[in-house]
Coordinates of C-alpha atoms and ligand atoms in Angstrom, one line a residue:
X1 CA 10.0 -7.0 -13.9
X2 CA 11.3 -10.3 -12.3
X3 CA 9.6 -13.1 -10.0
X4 CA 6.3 -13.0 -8.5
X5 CA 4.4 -10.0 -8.6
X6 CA 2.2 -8.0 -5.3
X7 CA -0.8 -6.1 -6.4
X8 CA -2.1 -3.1 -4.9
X9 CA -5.4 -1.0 -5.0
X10 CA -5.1 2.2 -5.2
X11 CA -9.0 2.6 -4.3
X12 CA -10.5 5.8 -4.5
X13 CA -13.7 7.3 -4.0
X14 CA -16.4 9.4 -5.6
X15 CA -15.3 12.8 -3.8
X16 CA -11.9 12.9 -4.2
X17 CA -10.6 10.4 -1.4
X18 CA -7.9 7.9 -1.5
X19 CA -8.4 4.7 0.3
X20 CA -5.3 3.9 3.0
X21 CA -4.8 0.8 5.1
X22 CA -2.5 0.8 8.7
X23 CA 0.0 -2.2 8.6
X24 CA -0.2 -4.6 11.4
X25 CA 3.2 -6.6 10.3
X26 CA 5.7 -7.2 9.7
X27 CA 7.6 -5.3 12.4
X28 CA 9.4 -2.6 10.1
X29 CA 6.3 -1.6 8.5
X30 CA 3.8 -1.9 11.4
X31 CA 1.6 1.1 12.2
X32 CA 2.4 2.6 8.5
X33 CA 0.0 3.6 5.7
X34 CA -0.4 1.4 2.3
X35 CA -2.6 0.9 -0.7
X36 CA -4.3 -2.7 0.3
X37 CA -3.5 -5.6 -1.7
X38 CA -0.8 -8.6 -2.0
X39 CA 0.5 -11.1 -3.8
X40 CA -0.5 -12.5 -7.8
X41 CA -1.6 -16.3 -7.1
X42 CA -0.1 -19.0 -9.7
X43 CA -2.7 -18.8 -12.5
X44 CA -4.4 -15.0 -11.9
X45 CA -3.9 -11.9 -13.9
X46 CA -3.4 -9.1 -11.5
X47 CA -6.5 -7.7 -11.8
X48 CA -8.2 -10.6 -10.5
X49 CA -5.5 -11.4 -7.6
X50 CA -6.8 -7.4 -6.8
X51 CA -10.3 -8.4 -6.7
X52 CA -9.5 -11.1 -4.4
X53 CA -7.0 -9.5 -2.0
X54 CA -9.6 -6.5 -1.6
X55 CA -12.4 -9.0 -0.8
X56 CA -10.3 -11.0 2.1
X57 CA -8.6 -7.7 3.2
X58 CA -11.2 -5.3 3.3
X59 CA -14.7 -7.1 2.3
X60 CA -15.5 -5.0 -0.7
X61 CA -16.2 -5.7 -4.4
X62 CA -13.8 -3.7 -6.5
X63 CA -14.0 -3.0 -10.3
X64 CA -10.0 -2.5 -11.8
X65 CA -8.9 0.2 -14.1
X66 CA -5.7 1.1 -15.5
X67 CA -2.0 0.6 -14.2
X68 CA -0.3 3.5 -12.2
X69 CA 3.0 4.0 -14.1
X70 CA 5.5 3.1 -11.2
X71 CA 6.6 -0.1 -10.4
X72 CA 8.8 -1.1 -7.4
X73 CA 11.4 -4.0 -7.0
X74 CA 10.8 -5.3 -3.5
X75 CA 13.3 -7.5 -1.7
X76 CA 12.6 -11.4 -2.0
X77 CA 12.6 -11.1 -6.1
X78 CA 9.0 -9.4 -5.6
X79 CA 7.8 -6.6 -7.8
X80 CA 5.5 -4.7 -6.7
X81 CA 2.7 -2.6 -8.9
X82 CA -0.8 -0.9 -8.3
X83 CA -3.7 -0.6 -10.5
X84 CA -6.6 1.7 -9.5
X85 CA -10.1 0.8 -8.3
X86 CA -13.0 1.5 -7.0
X87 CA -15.2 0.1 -4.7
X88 CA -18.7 -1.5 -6.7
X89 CA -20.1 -3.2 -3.4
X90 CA -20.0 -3.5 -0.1
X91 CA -18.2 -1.0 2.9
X92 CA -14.6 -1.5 3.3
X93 CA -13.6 -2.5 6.9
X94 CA -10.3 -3.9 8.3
X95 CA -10.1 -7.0 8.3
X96 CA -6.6 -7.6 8.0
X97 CA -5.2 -4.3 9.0
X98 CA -5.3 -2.2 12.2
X99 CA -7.5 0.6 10.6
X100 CA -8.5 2.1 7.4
X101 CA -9.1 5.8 6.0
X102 CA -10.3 8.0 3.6
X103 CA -7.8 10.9 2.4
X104 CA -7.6 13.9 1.1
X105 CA -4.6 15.2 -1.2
X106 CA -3.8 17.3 1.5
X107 CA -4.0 14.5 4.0
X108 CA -1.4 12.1 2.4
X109 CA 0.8 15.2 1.4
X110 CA 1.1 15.5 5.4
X111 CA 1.0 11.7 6.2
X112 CA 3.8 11.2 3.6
X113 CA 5.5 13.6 4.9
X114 CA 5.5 12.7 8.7
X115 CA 6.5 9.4 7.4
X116 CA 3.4 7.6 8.0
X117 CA 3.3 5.6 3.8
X118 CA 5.4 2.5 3.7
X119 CA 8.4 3.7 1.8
X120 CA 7.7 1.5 -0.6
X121 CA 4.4 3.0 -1.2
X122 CA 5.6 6.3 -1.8
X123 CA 6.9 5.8 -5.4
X124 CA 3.2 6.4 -6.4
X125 CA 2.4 9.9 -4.4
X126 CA 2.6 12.1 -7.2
X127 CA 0.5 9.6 -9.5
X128 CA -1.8 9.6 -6.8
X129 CA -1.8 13.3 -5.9
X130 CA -2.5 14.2 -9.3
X131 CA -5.7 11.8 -9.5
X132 CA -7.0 12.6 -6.2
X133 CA -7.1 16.4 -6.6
X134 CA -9.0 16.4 -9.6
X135 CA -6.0 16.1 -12.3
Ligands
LIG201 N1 3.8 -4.5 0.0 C1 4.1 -3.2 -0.1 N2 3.2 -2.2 -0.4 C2 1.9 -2.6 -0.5 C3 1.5 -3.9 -0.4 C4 0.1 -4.4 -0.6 C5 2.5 -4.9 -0.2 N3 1.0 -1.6 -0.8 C6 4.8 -5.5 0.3 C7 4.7 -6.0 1.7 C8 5.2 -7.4 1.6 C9 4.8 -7.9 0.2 O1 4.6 -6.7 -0.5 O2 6.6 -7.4 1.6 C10 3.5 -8.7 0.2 O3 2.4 -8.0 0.7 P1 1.4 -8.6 1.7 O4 0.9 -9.9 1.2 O5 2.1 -8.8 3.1 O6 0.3 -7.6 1.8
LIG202 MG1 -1.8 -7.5 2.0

């Protein structure tokens, strides 16, 4: 793992749903899927910087669990990892992104592949899959 690290949540719920957030920029990535988050502040672990990204992105209080296992070298010496959560108050809306949604398993399978994830994203779909349907 090298330089600054982005954070994101995968969030999921009580029945079985993943938590997804629509891109507004940059241009490349607009209109695509992600799990919400961003980048590790000078003095945060990233747990916190996930607390706090979820709160301005999506205005929800989020208690952190464990790492997923896949990590992803972004451009711009970035590295790029996801922890999982779940939300412990408040409604998520979109506050930063164009829209949010709830998925199934069967849902990301088809929004993966229609190529609606941000490729950079998709390191985690099994992970996730597995989680999601019950695994
Ligand atoms: N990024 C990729 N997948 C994600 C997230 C949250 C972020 N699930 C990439 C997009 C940007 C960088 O990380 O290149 C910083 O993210 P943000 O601060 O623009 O959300
Ligand atoms: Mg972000």
């Amino acid at each position: 793992m090298s330089g600054r690290m982005v954070v994101a949540g995968a969030v999921t719920s009580a029945d079985g749903r993943l938590l997804l957030a629509q891109r507004r920029y940059p241009p490349e990535v607009a209109g695509l899927w992600e799990l919400p988050g961003g980048k590790v502040e000078e003095g945060e672990d990233p747990a916190q910087a996930l607390r706090r990204e979820l709160r301005e992105e999506l205005d929800v209080d989020v208690e952190v669990g464990t790492r997923l296992e896949r990590s992803v070298e972004l451009a711009h010496d970035l590295t790029l990892v996801a922890l999982w959560a779940r939300i412990v108050g408040g409604e998520p809306r979109a506050v930063e992104h164009s829209r949010l949604r709830w998925v199934t398993v069967d849902e990301l399978d088809e929004m993966a592949a229609s190529g609606a994830i941000v490729p950079a994203d998709t390191v985690w779909l099994p992970e996730l899959s597995l989680r999601i349907s019950g695994g």
